Tab-separated table of C-alpha atoms and ligand atoms in Angstrom:
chain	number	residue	atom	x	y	z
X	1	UNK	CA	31.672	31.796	95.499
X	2	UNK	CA	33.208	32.309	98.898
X	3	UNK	CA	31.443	32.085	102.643
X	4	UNK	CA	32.948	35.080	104.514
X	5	UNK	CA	32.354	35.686	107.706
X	6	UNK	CA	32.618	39.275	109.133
X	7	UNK	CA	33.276	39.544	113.074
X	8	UNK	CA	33.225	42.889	115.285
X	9	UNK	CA	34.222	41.458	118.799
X	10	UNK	CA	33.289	43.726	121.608
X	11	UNK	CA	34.428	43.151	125.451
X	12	UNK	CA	31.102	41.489	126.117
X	13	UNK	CA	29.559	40.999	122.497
X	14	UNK	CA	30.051	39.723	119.239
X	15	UNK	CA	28.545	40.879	116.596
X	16	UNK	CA	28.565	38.405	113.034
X	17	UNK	CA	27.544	38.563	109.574
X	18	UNK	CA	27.673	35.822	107.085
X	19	UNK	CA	27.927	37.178	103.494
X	20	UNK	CA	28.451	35.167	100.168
X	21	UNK	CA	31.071	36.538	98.666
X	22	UNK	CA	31.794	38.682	95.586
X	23	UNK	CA	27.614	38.939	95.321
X	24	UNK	CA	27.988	40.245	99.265
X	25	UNK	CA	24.853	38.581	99.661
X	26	UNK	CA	24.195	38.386	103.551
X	27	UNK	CA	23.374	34.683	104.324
X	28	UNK	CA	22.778	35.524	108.066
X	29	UNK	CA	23.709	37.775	110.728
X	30	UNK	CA	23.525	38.311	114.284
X	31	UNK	CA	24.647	39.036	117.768
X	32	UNK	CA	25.997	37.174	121.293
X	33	UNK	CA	25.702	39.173	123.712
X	34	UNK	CA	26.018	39.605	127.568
X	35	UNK	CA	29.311	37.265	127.185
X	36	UNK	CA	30.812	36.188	130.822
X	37	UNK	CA	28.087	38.449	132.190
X	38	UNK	CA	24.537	37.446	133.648
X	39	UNK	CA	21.493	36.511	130.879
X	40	UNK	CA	23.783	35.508	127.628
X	41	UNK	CA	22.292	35.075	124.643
X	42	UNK	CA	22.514	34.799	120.960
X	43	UNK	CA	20.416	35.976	118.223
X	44	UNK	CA	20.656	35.057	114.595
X	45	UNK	CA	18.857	35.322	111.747
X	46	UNK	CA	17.075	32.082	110.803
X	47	UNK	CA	15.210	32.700	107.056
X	48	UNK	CA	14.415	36.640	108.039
X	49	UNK	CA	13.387	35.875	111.620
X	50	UNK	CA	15.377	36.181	114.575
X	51	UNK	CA	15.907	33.274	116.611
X	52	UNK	CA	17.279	33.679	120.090
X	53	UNK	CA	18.573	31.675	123.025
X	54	UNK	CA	19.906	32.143	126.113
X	55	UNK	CA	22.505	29.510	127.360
X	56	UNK	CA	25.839	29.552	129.137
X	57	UNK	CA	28.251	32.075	127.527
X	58	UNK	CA	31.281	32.119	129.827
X	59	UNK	CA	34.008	33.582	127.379
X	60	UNK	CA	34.344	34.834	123.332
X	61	UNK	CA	35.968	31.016	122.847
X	62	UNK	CA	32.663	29.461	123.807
X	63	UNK	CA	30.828	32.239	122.021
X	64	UNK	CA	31.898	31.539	118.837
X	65	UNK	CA	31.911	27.966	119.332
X	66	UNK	CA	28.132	28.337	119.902
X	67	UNK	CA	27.700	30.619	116.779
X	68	UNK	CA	29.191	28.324	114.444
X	69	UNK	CA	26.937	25.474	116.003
X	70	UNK	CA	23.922	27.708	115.714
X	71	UNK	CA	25.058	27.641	111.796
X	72	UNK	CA	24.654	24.421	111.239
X	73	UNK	CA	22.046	23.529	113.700
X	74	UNK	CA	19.655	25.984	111.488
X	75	UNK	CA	21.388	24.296	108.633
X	76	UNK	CA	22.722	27.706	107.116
X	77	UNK	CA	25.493	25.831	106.248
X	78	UNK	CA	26.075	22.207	106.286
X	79	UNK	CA	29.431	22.212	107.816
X	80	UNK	CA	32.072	24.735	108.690
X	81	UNK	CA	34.567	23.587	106.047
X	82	UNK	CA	32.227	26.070	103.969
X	83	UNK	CA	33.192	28.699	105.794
X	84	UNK	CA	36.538	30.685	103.359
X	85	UNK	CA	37.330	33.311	105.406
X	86	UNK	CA	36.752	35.599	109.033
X	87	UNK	CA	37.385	39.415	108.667
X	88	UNK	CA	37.922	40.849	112.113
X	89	UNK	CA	37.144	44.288	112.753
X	90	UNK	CA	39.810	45.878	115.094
X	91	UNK	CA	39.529	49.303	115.824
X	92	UNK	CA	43.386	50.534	116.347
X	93	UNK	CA	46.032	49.811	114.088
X	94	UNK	CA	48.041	52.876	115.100
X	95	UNK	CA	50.779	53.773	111.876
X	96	UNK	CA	51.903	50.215	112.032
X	97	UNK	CA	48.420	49.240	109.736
X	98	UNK	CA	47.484	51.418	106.830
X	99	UNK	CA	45.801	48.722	105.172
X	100	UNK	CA	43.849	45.772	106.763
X	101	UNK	CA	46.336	42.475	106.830
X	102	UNK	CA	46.339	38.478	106.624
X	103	UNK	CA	46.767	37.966	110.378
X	104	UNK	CA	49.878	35.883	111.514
X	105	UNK	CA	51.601	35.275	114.885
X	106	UNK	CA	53.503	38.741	114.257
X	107	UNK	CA	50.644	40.613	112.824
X	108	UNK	CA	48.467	39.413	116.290
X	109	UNK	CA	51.708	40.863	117.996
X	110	UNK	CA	51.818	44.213	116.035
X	111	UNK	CA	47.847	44.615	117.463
X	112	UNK	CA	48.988	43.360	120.746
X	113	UNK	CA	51.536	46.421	120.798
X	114	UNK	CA	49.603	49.374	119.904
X	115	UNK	CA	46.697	48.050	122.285
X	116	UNK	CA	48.109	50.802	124.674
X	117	UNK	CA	46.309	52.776	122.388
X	118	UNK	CA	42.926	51.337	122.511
X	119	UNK	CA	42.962	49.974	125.750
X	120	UNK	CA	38.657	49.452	125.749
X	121	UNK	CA	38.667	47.609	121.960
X	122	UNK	CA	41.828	46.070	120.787
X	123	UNK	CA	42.394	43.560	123.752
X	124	UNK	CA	38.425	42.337	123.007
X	125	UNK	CA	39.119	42.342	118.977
X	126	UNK	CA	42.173	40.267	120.406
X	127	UNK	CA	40.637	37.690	122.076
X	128	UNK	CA	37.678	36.827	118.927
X	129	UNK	CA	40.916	36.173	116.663
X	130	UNK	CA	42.054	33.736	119.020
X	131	UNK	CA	38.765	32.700	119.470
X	132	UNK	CA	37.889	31.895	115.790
X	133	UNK	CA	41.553	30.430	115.387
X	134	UNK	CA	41.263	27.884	117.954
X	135	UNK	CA	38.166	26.686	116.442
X	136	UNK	CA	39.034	27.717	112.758
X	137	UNK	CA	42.741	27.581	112.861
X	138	UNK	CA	43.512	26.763	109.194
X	139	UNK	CA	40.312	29.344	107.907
X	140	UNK	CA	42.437	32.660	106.665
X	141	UNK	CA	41.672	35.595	109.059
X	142	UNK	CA	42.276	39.279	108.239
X	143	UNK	CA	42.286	42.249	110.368
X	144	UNK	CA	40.416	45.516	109.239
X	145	UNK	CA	41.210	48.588	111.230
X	146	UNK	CA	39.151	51.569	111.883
X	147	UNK	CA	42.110	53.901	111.952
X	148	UNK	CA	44.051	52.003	108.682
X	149	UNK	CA	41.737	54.860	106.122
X	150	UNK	CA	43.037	57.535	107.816
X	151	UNK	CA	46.852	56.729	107.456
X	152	UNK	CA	47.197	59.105	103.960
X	153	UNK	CA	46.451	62.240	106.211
X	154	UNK	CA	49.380	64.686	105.790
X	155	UNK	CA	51.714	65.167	108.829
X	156	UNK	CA	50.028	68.757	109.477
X	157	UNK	CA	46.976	67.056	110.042
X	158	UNK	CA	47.095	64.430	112.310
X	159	UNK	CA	50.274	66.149	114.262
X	160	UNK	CA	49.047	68.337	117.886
X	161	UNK	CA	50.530	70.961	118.598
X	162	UNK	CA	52.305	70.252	121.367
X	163	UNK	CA	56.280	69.398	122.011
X	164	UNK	CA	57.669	67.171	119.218
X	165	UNK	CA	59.066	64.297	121.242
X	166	UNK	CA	55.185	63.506	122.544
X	167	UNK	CA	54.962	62.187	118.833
X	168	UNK	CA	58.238	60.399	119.016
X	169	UNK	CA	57.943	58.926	122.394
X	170	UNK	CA	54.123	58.296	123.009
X	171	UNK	CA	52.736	57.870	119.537
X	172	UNK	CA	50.884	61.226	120.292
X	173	UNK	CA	48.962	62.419	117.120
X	174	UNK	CA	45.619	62.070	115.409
X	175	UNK	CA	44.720	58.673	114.109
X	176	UNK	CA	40.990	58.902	113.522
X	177	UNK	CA	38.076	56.337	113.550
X	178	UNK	CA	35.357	54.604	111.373
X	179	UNK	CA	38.104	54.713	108.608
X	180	UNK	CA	36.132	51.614	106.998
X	181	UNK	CA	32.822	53.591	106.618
X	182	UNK	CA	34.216	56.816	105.472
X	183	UNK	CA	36.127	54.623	102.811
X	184	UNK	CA	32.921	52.677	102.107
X	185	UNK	CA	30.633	55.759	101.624
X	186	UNK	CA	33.070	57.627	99.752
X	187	UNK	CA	33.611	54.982	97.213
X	188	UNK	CA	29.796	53.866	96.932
X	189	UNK	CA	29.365	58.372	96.656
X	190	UNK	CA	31.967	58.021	93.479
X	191	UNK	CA	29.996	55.296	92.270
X	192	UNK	CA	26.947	56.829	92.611
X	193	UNK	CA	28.149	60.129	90.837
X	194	UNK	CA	30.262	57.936	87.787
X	195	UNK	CA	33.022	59.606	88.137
X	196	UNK	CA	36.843	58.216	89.426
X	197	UNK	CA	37.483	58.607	92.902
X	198	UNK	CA	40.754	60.453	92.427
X	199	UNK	CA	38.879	63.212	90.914
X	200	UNK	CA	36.614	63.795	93.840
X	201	UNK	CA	36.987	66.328	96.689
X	202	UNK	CA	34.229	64.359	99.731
X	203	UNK	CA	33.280	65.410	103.163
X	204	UNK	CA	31.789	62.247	104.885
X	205	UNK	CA	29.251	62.775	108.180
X	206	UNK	CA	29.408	59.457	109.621
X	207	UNK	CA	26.873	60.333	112.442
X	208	UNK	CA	25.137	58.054	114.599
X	209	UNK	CA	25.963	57.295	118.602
X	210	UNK	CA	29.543	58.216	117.861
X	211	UNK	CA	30.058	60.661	115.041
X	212	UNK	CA	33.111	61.620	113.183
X	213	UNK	CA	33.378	64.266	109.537
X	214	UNK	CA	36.378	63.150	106.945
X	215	UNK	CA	37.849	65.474	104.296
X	216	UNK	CA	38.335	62.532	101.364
X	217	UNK	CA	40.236	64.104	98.467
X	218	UNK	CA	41.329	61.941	95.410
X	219	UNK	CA	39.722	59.055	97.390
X	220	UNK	CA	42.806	59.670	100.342
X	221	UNK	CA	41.151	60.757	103.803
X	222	UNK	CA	43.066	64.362	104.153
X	223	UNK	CA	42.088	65.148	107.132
X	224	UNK	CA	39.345	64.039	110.014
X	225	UNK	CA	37.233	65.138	113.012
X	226	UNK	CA	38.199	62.333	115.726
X	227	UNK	CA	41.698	62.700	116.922
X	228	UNK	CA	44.162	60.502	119.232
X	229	UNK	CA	41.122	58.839	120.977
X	230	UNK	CA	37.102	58.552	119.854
X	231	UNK	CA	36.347	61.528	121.774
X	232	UNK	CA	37.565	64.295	119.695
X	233	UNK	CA	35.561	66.068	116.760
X	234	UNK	CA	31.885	66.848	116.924
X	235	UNK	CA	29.356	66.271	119.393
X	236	UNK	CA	28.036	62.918	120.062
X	237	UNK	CA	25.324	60.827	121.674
X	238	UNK	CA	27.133	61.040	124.825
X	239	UNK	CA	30.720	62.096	124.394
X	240	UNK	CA	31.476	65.775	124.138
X	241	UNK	CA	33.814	65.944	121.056
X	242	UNK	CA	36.798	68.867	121.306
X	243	UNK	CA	36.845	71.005	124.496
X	244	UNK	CA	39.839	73.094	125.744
X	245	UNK	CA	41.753	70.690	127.745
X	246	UNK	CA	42.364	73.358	130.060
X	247	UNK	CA	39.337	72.200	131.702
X	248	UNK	CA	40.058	69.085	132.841
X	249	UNK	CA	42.375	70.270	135.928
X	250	UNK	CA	40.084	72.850	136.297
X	251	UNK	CA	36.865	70.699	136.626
X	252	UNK	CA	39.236	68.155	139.392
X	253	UNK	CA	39.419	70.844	141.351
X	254	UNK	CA	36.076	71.954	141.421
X	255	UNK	CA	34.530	68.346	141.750
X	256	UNK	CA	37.194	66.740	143.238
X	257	UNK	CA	36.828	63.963	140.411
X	258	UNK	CA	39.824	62.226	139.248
X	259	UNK	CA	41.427	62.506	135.794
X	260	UNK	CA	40.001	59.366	134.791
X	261	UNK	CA	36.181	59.854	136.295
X	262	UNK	CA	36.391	63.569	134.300
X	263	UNK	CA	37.175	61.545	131.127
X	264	UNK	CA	34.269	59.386	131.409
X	265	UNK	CA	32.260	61.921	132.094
X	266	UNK	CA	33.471	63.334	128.814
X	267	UNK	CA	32.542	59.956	127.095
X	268	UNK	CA	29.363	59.041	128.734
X	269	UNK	CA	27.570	61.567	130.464
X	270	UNK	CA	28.145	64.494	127.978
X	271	UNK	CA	27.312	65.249	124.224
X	272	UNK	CA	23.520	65.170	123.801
X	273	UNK	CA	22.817	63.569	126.754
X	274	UNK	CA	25.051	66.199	129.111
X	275	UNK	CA	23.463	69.078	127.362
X	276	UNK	CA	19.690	68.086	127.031
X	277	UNK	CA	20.128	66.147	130.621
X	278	UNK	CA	17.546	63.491	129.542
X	279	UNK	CA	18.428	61.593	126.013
X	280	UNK	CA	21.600	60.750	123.666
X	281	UNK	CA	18.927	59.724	121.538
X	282	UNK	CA	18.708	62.045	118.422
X	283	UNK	CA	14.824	61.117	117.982
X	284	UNK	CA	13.952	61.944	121.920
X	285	UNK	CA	15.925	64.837	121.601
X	286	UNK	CA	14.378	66.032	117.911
X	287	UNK	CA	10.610	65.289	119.596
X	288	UNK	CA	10.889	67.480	122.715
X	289	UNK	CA	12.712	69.907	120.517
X	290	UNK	CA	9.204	70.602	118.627
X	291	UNK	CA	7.461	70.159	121.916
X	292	UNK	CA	9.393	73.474	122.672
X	293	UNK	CA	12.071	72.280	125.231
X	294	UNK	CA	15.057	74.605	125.366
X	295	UNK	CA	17.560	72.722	126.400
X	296	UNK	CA	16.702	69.947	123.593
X	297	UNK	CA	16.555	73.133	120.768
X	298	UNK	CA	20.350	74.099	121.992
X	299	UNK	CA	21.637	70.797	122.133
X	300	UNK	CA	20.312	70.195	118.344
X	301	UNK	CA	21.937	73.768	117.586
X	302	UNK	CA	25.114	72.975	119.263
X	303	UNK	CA	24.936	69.187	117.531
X	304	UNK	CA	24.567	70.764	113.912
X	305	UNK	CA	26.655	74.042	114.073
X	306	UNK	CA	29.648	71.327	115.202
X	307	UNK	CA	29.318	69.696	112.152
X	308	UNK	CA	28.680	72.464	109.607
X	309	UNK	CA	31.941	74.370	110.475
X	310	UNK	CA	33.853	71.101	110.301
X	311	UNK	CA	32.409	71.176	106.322
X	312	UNK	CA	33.725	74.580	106.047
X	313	UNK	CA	36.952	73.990	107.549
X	314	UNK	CA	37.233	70.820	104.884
X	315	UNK	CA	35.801	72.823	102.292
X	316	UNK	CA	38.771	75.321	103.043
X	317	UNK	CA	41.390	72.814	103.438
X	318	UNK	CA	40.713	70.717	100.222
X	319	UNK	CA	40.616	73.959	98.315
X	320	UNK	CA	36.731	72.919	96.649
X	321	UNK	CA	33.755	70.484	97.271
X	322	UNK	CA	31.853	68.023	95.427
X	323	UNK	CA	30.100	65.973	97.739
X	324	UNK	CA	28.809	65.642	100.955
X	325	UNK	CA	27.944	62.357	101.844
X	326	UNK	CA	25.882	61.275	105.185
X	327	UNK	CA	25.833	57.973	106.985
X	328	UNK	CA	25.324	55.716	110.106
X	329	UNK	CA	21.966	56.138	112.240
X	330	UNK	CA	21.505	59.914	112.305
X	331	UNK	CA	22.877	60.967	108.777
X	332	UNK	CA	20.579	58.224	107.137
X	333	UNK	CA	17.883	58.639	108.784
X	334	UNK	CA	17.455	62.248	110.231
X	335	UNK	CA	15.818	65.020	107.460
X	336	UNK	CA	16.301	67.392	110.290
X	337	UNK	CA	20.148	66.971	111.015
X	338	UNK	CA	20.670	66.821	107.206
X	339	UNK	CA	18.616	70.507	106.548
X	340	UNK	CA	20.006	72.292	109.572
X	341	UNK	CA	23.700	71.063	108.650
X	342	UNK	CA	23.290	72.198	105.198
X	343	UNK	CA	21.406	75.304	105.411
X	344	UNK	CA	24.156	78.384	105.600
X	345	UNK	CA	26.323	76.306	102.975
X	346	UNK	CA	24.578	77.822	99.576
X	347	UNK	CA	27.429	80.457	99.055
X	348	UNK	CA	29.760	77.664	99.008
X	349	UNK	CA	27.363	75.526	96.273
X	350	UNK	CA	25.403	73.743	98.549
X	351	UNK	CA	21.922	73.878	97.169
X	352	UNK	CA	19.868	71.353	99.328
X	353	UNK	CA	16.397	70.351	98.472
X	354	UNK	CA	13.612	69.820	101.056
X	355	UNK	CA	11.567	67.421	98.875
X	356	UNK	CA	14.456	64.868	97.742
X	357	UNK	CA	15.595	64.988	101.859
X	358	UNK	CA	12.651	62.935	102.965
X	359	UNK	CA	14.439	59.577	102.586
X	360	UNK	CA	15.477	57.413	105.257
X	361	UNK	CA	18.004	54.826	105.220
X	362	UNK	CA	18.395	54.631	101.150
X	363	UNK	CA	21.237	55.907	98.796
X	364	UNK	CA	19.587	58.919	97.211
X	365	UNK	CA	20.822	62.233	96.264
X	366	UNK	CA	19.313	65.309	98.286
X	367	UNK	CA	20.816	68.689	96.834
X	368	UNK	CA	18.746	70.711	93.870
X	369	UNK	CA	18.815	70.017	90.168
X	370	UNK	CA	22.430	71.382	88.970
X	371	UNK	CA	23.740	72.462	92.410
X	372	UNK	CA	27.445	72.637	92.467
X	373	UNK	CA	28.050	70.452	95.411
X	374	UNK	CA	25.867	67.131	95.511
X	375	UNK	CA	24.632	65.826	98.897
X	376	UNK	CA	23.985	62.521	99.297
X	377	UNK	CA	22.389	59.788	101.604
X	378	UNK	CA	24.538	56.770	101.659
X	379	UNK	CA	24.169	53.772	104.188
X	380	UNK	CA	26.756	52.552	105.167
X	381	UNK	CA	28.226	48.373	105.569
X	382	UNK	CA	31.315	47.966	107.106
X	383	UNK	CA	30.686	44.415	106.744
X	384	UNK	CA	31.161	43.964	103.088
X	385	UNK	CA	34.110	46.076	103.403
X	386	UNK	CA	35.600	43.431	105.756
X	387	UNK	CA	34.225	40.794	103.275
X	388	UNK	CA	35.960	42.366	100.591
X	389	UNK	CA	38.831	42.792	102.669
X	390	UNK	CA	38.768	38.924	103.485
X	391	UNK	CA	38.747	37.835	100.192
X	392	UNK	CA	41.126	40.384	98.691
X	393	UNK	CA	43.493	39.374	101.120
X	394	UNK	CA	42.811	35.792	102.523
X	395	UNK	CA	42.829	33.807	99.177
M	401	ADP	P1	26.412	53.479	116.557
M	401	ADP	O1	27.377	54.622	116.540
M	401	ADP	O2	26.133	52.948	117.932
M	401	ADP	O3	26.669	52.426	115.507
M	401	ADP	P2	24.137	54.175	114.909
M	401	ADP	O4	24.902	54.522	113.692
M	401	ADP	O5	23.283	52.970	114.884
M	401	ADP	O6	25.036	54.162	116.195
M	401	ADP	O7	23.220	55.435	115.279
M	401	ADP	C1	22.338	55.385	116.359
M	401	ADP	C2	21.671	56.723	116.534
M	401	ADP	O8	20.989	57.082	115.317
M	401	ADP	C3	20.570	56.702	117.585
M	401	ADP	O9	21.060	57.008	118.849
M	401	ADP	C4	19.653	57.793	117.105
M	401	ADP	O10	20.057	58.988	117.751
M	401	ADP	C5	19.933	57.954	115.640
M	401	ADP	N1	18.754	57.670	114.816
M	401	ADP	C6	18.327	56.490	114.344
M	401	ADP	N2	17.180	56.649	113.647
M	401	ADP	C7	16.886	57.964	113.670
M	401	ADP	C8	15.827	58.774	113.138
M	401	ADP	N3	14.843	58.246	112.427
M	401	ADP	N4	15.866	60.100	113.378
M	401	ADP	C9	16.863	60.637	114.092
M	401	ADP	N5	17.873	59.949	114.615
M	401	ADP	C10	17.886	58.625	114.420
């Protein structure tokens, strides 16, 4: 049995999970937050109840320093020599990571250099690995990347189509996101239908604050929704997914708003939030939908028409269908979502079933007796994939 820890380091949080590995068990899990900022605290769970505290969190170092006290303090573990192995969650390995790595002096470099990528993630993800090494330094530590899933996609997918050298030069091209849930659902999906992955054709909704659709065929991610950044694809709590980029310039002018204050715009003030102007939240947005408000109705249109022609583009591309598989906090937990995304798919074998889609946050199946193309619920854990990750790698 092996104590894995599974880290996802933000600029001012760190999220943990302590799993007991191969039963991927979860021992304990929890969150600092508010790190180098006013209020700090950590939370973690303490026999099913959270326990929180608010001290002094200057920096990640001191963070994780306090986390690994708070273990043994609630006597989770006696000491840390228990602890086998950290699996860091780093969202951009650019092409230089297709699979998640035993991190090294040159492997911390190789993250270091595609940063430029990921300016908002990487350097955080960066400094808890050299936060858990200066504390841990002879634990093993392995890097899991977001983008590492999505490195089988076919050069006519993930290249733009814009001048060639952009690629060369700049690194220019489609790298796509939350490569460690679509791998996680589509594997748990193959499980759940007994059959080999390799002779599956999967479309994965990972929807929740951020959202992205994957076209998984022979359990290799073909194709997906996000593209160069996290704001491409369908819409999203708050970022607007694919626009022409023609109107960028054309909304400088207008508001006299820089490149970069457009761009945030695009990530925080627009998706569900821009177009019902009061919520990102699916469930505020759902309510005052029934409660007749327009602007809610069209944003839930515009939400689920997004994602229904991305299936039918997949569909297309992949040449067939099996599953469809939905995940993260809308697609588990939204019946409406689900039915309006899959209604309009029947001549393509979707049969969905109204009765089976009243399930929240379980793995269940939701399409009719014998339809061609199942539909399933699967939630997701990108934790155990790290843990898995860990030990697969870091032993
Ligand atoms: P993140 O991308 O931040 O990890 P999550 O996957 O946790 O986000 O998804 C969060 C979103 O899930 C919330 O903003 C909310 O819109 C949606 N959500 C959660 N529960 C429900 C529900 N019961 N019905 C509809 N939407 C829900």
């Amino acid at each position: 049995m092996a104590k894995i820890m599974a880290i996802n380091a933000g600029s001012s949080s760190l999220k943990f999970q302590l799993l007991n590995m191969p039963d991927e068990e979860i021992i304990t899990k929890g969150l600092v937050e508010r790190i180098g900022l006013d209020g700090p605290k950590i939370t973690i769970e303490v026999n099913g109840e959270k326990v929180s505290e608010t001290t002094p969190i200057p920096d990640h170092s001191i963070a994780v320093k306090k986390l690994l006290d708070a273990l043994t303090a609630h006597q989770i573990i006696d000491s840390l020599d228990e602890i086998n192995g950290i699996g860091h969650r780093v969202v951009h390995g650019g092409e230089k990571f297709s699979d998640s790595v035993l991190i090294d002096d040159e492997v911390l470099e190789g993250i270091e250099e595609v940063s430029e990528l990921a300016p908002l993630h990487n350097p955080a993800n960066i400094v808890g690995i050299k936060a858990f090494k200066e504390i841990l330094p002879n634990v093993p530590a392995v890097a899991v990347f977001d983008t590492a899933f999505h490195q089988t996609m076919p050069k006519e997918k993930y290249l733009y189509s814009v001048p060639y050298e952009y690629y060369e030069k700049y690194g220019i091209r489609k790298y796509g996101f939350h490569g460690t849930s679509h791998k996680y659902v589509s594997q748990r999906a193959a499980e759940m239908l007994e059959k080999p992955k390799e002779d599956l054709k999967i479309i994965s909704c990972h929807i929740g604050n951020g959202a992205s659709i994957t076209a998984i065929d022979g359990g290799k991610s073909v194709d997906t929704s996000m593209g160069f950044t996290p704001l491409a694809g369908v819409t999203m709590g708050t970022r607007s997914g694919n626009i022409d980029p023609a109107l960028i310039p054309f909304l400088m002018e207008k508001t006299g708003q820089t490149a970069d204050e457009i761009i945030s715009v695009l990530n925080k003030e627009s998706g569900m939030l821009g177009l019902s102007e009061f919520s990102s939240d699916l469930r505020d947005i759902e309510e005052q939908a029934e409660e007749g408000n327009e602007k809610a109705q069209t944003a839930l249109d515009i939400y689920t028409t997004r994602i229904h022609k991305y299936i039918g583009t997949y569909a297309a591309s992949m040449n067939g269908l099996d599953a469809i598989v939905f995940t993260a906090g809308v697609g588990e937990n939204s019946t409406t979502i689900r039915e309006k995304v899959c209604k309009g798919l029947e001549f393509m074998g979707v049969q969905f079933d109204e009765k089976k889609n009243d399930v929240r946050g379980e793995e269940s199946f939701i399409n009719k007796e014998g339809s061609p193309v199942n539909i399933l619920v699967v939630p997701t854990n990108e934790e155990v994939m790290i843990a898995r990750d860990t030990v697969r790698l870091g032993q």
